[in-house]
CSV table of C-alpha atoms and ligand atoms in Angstrom, one decimal:
chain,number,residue,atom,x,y,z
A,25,UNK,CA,-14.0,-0.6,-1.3
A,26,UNK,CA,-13.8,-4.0,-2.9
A,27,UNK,CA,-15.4,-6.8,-1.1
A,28,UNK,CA,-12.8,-8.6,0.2
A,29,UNK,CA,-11.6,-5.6,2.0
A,30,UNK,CA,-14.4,-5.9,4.2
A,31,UNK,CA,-12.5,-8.8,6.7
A,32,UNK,CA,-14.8,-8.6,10.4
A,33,UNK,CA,-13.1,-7.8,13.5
A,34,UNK,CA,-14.9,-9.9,15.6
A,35,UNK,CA,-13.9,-7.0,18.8
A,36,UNK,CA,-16.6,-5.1,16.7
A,37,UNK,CA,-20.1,-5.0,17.8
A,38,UNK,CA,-22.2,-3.6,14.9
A,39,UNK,CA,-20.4,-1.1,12.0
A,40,UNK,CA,-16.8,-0.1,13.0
A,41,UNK,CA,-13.4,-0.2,11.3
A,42,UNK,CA,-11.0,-1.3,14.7
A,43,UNK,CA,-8.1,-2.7,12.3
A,44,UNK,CA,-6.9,-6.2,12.3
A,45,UNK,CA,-3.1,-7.0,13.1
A,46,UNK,CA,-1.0,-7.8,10.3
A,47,UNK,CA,-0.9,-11.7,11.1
A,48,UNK,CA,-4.7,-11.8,11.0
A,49,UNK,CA,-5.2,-10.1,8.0
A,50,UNK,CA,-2.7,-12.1,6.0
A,51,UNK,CA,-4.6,-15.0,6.8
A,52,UNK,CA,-8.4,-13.9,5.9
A,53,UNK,CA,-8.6,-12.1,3.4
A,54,UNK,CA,-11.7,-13.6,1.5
A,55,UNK,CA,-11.7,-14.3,-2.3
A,56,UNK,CA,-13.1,-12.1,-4.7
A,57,UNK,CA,-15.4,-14.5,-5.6
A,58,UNK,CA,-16.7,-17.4,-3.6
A,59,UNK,CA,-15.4,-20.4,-4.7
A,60,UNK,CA,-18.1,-23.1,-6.3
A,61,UNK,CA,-17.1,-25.8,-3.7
A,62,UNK,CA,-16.3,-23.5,-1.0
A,63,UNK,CA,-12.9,-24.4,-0.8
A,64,UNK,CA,-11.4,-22.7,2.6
A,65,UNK,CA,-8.0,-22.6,0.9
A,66,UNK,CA,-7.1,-20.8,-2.6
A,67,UNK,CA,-8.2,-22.8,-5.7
A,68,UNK,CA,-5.1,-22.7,-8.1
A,69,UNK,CA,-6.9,-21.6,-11.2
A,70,UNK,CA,-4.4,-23.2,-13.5
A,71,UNK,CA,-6.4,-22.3,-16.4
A,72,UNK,CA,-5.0,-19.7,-19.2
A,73,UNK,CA,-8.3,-18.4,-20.6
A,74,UNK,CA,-11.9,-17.8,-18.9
A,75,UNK,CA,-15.0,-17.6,-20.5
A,76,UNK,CA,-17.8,-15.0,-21.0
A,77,UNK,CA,-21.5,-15.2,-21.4
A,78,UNK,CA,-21.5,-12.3,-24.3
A,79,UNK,CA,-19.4,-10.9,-26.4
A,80,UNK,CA,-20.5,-7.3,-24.7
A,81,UNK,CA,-19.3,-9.1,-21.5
A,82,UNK,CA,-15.6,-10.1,-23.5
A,83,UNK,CA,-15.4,-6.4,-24.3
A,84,UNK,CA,-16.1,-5.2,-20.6
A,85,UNK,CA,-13.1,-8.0,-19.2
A,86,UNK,CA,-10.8,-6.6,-22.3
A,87,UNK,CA,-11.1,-3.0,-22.0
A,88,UNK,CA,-10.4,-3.8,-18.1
A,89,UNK,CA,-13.8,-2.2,-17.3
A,90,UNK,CA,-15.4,-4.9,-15.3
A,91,UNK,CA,-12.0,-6.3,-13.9
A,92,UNK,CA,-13.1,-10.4,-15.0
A,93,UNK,CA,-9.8,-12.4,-15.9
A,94,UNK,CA,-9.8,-13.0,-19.7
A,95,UNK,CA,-6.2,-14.8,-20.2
A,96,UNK,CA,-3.6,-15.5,-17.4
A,97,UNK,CA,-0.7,-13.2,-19.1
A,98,UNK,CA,-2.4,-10.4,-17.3
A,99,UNK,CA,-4.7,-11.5,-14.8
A,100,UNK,CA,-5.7,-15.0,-12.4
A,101,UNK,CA,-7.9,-15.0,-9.9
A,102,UNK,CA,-5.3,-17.6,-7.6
A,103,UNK,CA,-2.7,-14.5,-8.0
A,104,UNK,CA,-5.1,-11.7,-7.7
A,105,UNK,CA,-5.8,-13.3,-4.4
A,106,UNK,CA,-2.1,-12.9,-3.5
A,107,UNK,CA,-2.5,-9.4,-5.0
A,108,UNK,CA,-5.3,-8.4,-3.0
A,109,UNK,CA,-3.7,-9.6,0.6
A,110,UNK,CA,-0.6,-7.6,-0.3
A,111,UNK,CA,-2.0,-4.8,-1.2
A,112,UNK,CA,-4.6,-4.7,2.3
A,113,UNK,CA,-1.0,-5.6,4.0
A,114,UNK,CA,0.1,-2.8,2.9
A,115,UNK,CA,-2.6,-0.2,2.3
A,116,UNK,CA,-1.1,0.3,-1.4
A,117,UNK,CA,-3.7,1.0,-4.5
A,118,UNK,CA,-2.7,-1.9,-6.2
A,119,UNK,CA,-0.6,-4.6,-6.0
A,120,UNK,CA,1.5,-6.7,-9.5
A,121,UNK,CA,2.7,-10.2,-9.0
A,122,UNK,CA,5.7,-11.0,-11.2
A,123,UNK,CA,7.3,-14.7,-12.2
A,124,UNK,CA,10.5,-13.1,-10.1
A,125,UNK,CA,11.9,-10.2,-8.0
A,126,UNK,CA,14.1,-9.4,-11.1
A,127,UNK,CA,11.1,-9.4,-13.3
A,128,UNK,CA,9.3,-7.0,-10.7
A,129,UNK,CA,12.5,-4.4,-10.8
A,130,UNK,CA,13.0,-4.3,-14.0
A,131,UNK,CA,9.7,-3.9,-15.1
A,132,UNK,CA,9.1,-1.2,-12.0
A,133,UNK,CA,12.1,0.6,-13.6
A,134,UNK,CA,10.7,-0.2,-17.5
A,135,UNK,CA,7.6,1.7,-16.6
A,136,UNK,CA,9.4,4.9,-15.5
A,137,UNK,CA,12.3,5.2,-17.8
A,138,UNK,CA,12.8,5.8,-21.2
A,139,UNK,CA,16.1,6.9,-23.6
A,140,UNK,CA,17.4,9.7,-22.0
A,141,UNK,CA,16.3,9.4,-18.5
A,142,UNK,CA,18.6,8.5,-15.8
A,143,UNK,CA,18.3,7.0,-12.5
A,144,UNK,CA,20.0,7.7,-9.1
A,145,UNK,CA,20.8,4.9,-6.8
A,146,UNK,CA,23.9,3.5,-5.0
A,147,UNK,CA,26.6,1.2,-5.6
A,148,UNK,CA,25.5,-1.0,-3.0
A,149,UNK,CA,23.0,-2.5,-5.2
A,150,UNK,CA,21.5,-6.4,-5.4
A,151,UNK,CA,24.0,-7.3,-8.3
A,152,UNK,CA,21.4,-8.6,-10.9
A,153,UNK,CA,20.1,-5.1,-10.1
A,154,UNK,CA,23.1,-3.5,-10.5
A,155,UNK,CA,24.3,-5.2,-13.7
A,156,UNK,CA,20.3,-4.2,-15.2
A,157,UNK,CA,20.4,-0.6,-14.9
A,158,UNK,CA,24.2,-0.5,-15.6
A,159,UNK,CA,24.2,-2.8,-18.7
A,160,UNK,CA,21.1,-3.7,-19.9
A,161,UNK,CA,19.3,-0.3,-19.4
A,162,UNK,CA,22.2,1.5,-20.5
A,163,UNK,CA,21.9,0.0,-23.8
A,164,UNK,CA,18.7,1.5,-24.0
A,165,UNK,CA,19.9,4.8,-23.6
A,166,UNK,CA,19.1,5.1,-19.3
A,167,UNK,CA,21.9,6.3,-17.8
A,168,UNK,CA,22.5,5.5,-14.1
A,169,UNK,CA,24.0,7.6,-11.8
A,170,UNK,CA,25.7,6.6,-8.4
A,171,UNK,CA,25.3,8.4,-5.1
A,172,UNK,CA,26.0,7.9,-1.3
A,173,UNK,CA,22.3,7.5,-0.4
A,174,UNK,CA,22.7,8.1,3.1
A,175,UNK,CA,23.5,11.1,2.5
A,176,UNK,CA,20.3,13.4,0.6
A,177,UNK,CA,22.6,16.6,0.0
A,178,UNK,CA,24.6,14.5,-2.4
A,179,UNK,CA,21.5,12.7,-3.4
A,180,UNK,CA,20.1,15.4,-4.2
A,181,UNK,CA,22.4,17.5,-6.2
A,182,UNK,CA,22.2,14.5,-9.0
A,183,UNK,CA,18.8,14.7,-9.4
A,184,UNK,CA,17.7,16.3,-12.3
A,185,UNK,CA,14.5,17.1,-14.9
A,186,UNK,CA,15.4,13.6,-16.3
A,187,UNK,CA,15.7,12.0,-13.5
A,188,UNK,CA,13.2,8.8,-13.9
A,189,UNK,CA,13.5,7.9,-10.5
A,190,UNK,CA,15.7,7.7,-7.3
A,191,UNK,CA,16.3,3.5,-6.4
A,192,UNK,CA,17.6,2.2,-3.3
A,193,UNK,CA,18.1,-1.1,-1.5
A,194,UNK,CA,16.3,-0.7,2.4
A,195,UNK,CA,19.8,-2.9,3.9
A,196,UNK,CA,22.0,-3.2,1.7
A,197,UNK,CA,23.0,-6.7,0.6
A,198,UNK,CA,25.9,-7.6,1.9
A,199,UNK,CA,27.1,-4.3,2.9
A,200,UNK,CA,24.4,-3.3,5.3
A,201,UNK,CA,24.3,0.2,4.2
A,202,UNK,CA,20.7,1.7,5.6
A,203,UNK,CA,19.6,5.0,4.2
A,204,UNK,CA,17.4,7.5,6.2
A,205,UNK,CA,14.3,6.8,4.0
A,206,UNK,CA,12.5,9.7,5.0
A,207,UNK,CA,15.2,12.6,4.7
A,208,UNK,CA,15.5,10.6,1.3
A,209,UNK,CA,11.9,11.1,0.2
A,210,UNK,CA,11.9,14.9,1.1
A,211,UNK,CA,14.6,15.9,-0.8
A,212,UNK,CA,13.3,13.1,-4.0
A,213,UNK,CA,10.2,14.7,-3.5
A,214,UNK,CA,11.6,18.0,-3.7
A,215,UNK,CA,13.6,17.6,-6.7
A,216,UNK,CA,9.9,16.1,-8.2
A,217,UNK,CA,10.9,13.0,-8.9
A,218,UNK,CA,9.9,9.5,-7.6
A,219,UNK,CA,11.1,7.1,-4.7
A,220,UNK,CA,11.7,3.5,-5.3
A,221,UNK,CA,12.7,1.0,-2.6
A,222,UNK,CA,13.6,-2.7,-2.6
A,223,UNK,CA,12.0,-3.6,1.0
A,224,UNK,CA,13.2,-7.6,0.1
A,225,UNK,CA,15.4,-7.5,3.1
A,226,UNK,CA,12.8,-6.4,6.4
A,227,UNK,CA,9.0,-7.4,5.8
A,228,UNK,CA,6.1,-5.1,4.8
A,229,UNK,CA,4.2,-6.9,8.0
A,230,UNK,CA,6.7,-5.1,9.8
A,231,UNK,CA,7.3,-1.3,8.8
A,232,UNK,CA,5.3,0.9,6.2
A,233,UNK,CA,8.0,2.4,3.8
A,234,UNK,CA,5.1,4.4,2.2
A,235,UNK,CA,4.4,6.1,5.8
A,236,UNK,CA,8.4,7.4,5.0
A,237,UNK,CA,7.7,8.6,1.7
A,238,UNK,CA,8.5,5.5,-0.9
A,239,UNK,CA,6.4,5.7,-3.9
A,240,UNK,CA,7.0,2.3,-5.4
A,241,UNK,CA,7.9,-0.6,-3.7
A,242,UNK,CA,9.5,-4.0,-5.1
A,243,UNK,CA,10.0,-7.1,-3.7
A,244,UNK,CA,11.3,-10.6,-4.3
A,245,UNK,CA,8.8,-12.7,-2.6
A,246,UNK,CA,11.3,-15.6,-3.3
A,247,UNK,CA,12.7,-14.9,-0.1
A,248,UNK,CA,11.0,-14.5,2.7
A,249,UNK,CA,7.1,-15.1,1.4
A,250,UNK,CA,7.8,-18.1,-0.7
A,251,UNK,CA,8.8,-19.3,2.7
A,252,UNK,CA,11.0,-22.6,2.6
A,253,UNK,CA,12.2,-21.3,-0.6
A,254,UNK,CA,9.4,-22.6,-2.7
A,255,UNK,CA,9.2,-20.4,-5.8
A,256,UNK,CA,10.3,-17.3,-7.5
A,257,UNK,CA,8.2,-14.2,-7.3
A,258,UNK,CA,8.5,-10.8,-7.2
A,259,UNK,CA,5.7,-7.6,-6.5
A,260,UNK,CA,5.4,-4.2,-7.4
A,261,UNK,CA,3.7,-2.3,-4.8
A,262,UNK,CA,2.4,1.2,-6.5
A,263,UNK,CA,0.9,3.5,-3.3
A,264,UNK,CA,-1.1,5.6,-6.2
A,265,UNK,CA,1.7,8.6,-6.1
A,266,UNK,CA,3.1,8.2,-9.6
A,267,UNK,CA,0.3,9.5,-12.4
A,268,UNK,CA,-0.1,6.6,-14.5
A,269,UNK,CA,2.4,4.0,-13.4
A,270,UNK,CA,-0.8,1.6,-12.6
A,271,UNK,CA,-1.9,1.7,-16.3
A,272,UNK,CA,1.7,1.5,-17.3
A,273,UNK,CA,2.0,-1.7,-15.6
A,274,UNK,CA,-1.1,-3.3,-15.9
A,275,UNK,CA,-2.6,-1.7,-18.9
A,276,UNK,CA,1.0,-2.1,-21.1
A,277,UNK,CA,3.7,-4.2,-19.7
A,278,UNK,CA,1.9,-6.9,-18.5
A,279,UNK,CA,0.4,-7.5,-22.0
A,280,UNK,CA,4.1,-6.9,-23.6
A,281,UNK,CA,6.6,-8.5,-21.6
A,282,UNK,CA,4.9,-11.2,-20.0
A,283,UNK,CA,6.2,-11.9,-16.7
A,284,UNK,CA,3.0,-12.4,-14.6
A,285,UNK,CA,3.4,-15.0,-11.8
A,286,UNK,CA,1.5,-18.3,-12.8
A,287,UNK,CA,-1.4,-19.7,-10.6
A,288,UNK,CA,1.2,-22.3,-9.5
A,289,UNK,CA,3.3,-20.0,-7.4
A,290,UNK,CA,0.9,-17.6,-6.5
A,291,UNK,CA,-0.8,-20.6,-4.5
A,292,UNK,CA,2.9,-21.6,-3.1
A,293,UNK,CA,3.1,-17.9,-2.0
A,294,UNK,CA,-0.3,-17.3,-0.3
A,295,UNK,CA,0.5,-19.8,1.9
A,296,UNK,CA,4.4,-18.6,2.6
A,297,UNK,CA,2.4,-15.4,3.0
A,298,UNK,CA,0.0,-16.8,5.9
A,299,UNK,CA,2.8,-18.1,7.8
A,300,UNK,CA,5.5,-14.9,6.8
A,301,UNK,CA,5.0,-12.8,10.8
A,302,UNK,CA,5.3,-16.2,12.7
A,303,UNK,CA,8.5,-17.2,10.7
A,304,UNK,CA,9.5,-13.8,10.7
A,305,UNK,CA,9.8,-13.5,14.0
A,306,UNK,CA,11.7,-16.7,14.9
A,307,UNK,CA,14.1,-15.6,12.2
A,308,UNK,CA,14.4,-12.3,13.4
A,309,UNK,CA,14.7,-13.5,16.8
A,310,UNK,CA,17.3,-16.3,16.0
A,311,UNK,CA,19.3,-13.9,13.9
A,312,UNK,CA,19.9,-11.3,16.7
A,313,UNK,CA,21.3,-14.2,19.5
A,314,UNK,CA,23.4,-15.5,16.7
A,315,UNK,CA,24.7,-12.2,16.0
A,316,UNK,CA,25.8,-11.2,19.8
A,317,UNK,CA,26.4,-14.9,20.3
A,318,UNK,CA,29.1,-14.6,17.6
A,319,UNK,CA,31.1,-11.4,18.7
A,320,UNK,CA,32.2,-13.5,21.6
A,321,UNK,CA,34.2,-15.9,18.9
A,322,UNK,CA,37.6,-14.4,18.3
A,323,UNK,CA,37.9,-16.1,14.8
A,324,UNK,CA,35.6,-13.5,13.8
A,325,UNK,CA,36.9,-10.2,13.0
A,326,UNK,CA,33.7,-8.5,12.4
A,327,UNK,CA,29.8,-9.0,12.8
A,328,UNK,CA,27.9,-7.1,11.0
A,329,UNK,CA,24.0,-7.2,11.6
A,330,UNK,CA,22.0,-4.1,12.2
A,331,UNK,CA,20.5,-5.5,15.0
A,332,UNK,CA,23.5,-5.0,17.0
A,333,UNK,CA,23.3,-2.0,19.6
A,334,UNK,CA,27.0,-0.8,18.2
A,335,UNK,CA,26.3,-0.9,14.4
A,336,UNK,CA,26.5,2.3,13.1
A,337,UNK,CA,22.9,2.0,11.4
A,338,UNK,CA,21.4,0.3,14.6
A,339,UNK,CA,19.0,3.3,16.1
A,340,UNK,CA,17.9,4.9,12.3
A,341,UNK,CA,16.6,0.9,11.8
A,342,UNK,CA,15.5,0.3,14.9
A,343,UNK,CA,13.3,4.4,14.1
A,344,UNK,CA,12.2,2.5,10.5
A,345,UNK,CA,11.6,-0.7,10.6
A,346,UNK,CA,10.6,-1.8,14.4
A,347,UNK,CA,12.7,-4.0,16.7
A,348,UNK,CA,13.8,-6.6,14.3
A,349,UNK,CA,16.3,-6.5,11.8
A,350,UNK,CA,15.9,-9.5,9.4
A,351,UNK,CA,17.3,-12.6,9.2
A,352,UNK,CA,20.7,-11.1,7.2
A,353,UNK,CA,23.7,-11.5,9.3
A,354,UNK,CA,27.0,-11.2,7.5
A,355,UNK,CA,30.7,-12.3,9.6
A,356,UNK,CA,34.1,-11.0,8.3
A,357,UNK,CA,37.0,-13.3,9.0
A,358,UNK,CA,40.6,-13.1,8.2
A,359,UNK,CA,40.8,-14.2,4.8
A,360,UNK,CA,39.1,-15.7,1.7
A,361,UNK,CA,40.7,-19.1,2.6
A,362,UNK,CA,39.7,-18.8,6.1
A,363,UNK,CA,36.1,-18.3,4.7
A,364,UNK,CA,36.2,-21.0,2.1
A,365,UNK,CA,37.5,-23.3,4.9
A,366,UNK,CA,34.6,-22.0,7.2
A,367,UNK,CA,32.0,-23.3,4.6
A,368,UNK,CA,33.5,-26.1,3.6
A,369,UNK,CA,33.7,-27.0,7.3
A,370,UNK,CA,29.5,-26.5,8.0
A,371,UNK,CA,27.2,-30.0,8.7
A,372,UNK,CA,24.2,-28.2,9.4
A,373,UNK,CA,23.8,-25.2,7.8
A,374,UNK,CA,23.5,-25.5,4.1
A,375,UNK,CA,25.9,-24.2,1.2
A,376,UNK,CA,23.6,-22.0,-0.6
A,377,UNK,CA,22.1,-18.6,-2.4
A,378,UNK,CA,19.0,-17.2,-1.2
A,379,UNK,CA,17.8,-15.0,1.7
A,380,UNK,CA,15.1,-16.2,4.8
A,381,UNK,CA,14.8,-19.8,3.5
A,382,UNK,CA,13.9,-21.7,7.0
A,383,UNK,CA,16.8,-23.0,6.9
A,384,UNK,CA,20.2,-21.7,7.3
A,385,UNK,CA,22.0,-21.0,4.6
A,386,UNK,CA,26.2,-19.7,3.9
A,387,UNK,CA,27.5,-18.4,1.4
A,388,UNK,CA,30.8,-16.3,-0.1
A,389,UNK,CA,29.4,-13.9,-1.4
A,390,UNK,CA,32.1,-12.3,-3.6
A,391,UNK,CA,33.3,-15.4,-5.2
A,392,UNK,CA,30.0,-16.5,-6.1
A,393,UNK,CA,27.3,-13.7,-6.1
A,394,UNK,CA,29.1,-11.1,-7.4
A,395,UNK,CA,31.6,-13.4,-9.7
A,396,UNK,CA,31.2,-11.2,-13.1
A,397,UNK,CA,32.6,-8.6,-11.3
A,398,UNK,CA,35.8,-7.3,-11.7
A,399,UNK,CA,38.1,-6.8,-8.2
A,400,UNK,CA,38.1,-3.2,-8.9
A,401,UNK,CA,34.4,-3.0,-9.2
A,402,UNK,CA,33.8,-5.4,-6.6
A,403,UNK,CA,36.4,-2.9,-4.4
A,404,UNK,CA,33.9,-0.4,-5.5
A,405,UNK,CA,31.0,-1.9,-4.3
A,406,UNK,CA,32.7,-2.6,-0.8
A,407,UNK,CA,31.9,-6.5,-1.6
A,408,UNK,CA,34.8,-7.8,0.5
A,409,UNK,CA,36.4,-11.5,-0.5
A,410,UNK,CA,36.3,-11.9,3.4
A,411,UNK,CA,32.9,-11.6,4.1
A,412,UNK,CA,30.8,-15.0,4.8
A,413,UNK,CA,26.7,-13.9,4.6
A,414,UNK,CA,24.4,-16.1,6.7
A,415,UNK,CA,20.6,-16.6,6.0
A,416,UNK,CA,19.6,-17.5,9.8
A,417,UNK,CA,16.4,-20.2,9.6
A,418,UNK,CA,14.3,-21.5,12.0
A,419,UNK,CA,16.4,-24.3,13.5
A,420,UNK,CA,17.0,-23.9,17.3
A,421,UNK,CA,19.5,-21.4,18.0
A,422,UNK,CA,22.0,-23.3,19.6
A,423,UNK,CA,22.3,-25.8,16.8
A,424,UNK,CA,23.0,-22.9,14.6
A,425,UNK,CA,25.7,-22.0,16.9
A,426,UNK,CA,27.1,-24.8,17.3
A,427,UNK,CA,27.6,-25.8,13.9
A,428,UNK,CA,29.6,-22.4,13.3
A,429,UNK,CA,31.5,-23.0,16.1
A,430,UNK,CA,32.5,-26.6,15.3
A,431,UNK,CA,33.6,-25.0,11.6
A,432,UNK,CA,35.3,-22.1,12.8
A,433,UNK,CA,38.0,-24.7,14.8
B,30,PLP,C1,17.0,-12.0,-4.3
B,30,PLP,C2,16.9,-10.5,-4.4
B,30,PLP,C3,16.5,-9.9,-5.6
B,30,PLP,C4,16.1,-10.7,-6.9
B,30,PLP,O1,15.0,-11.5,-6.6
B,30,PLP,P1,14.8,-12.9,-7.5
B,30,PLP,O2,13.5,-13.3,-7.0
B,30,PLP,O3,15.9,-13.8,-7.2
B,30,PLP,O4,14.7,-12.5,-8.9
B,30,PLP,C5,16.4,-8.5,-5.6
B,30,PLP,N1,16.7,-7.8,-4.6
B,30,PLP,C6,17.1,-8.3,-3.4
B,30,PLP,C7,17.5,-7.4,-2.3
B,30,PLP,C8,17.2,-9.7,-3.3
B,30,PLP,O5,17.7,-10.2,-2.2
């Protein structure tokens, strides 16, 4: 156990290992080191290279033996601090910070595929993420193949002894598609192959997707741990099921691609990382009044949150990820002009990408997110030119309200 696993409950009198909540543990995890002044906050060690005492010490920190920082490429001790509260968050073997969430997909799916291989997921897919394993990993010879995730038979019968890895998106984004993650893992695990899951949407404080059988995990801590929509950053979180995926990361692609998070945004992100369950909640919380609030407006054809007691995914996310269901609430009204007039009509709620910034945010997201896509694929992808998506902050609720309201008349 490294030392700054060892975080005190103070409910324990002597030696015992009662667990600390989620919130807590986010917020005292020690440093690896003490800091020379002491500094109760993370020192951003915005320094490239570190020095050694030896040259038999240079060789220990370079061979990855004694686990000392060298050069920033590959390791920091401000984002090995963010590393290291991840991965007690959530119990994985070890956690990578990357300089986006793109950077940590692709380089998650660089470590497991090769010419040859293919990979399953769906055609509800983050587009960026869709247009990298349909483009730019195709050119590499990784073919992708598209299945209905939600349902495993199907899944399953595409899975062959190439088969890098199954990928999937926890809600889909804007669809709202929810797989059943752990009839999913049985039948990826039965095939032999490996489960991958972009958790981006519900946060790892709140669910274990490893307890349901995901294998590698990816985030894009630009949403909701950068927290006010600070930085870009993105983690791979590698639960130690997939035989050398830890060296492949750390030992290789670190070194050759070069997308470590800098010291800069891994301080930005501890912090959005201390406050992540408290935000979280008012988000969450927000998100779900909203969402019933709005079914009452007639404007609005359709409201679709998974939140809601009569969406079709309500109980399997209420079974895997807890009572709350994000901060992702996406409204269907009658037309793209009626949506277009609906943003243009907003005074609170900002014109914007991004997910759980705290504030709230619109957006179209066919004409704008998914723009390089043709209608037919975009028909495809069930991306509907009527839907408006709506990042719910942490204003008060019934200014949120009232602002849509106000635009909807
Ligand atoms: C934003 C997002 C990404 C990409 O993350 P970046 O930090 O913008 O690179 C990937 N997946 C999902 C679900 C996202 O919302």
């Amino acid at each position: 156990m490294k030392k700054s696993e060892n975080i005190a409950n103070p409910d324990c009198k002597g030696s015992c290992s009662k667990p600390l909540g989620e919130a807590t543990k986010a917020i005292h995890v020690p440093y690896a080191r003490r800091d020379a002044y002491d500094a109760l906050s993370m020192p951003v060690y915005n320094a490239v290279a570190f020095e050694f005492d030896n040259a038999a010490a240079m060789t220990e920190a370079f061979s990855g033996r004694s686990g000392a920082p060298d050069y920033s490429r590959t390791g920091n001790p401000t984002v090995t601090n963010l590393e290291d509260r991840v991965r007690i968050l959530t119990g994985a073997k070890d956690v990578t910070a990357f300089n986006s969430g793109m950077a940590a997909i692709s380089n998650a799916l660089l470590a497991l595929t090769a010419h040859g291989k293919n990979v399953v997921t769906s055609k509800h897919l983050f587009g960026n993420t869709y247009s990298l394993l349909t483009e730019s990993l195709a050119r590499f010879g990784v073919e992708t193949r598209l299945a209905d995730l939600t349902d495993a038979e199907a899944t399953s019968a595409l899975i062959d002894e190439n088969t890098a890895c199954v990928y999937f998106e926890i809600i889909t984004n804007p669809q709202m598609e929810v797989a059943d993650i752990q009839q999913l893992a049985n039948a990826v695990h039965q095939k032999g192959s490996i489960l991958m899951a972009d958790t981006t949407t519900i946060p790892f404080t709140q669910f274990s997707s490893h307890n349901m059988g995901v294998d590698i995990e990816v985030v894009s801590s630009t949403k909701y741990i950068s927290g006010g929509a600070t930085s870009l950053g993105g983690l791979v979180i590698d639960y130690g099921t997939v035989e050398g995926f830890e060296q492949k990361i750390r030992g290789e692609q670190l070194f050759n691609f070069g997308a470590y998070m800098t010291p800069q945004v891994a301080y930005l992100q501890t912090i959005g990382l201390e406050t992540l369950d408290a935000r979280y909640r008012v988000q969450s919380s927000n998100a779900l009044e909203l969402a019933t609030r709005l079914q009452e407006l007639s404007q609005i054809k359709h409201v679709n949150y998974v939140g809601l007691s009569d969406n079709p995914y309500h109980k399997l996310a209420q079974h895997q990820f807890g009572k709350t269901a994000g901060a992702m609430v996406c409204i269907d009204l009658d037309s793209e002009k009626s949506c277009f007039q609906f943003i243009d009509s907003l005074k609170l709620i900002h014109r914007a990408t991004n997910l759980f910034d705290n504030r709230t945010l619109a957006i179209h997201p066919y004409s704008t997110i998914f723009v390089a896509f043709s209608a037919e694929e975009k028909a495809k992808m069930d991306v509907l030119n009527t839907t408006v998506r709506l990042s719910v902050g942490l204003e008060d609720i019934d200014d949120i309200y009232n602002d849509i309201k106000q635009a909807l008349t």
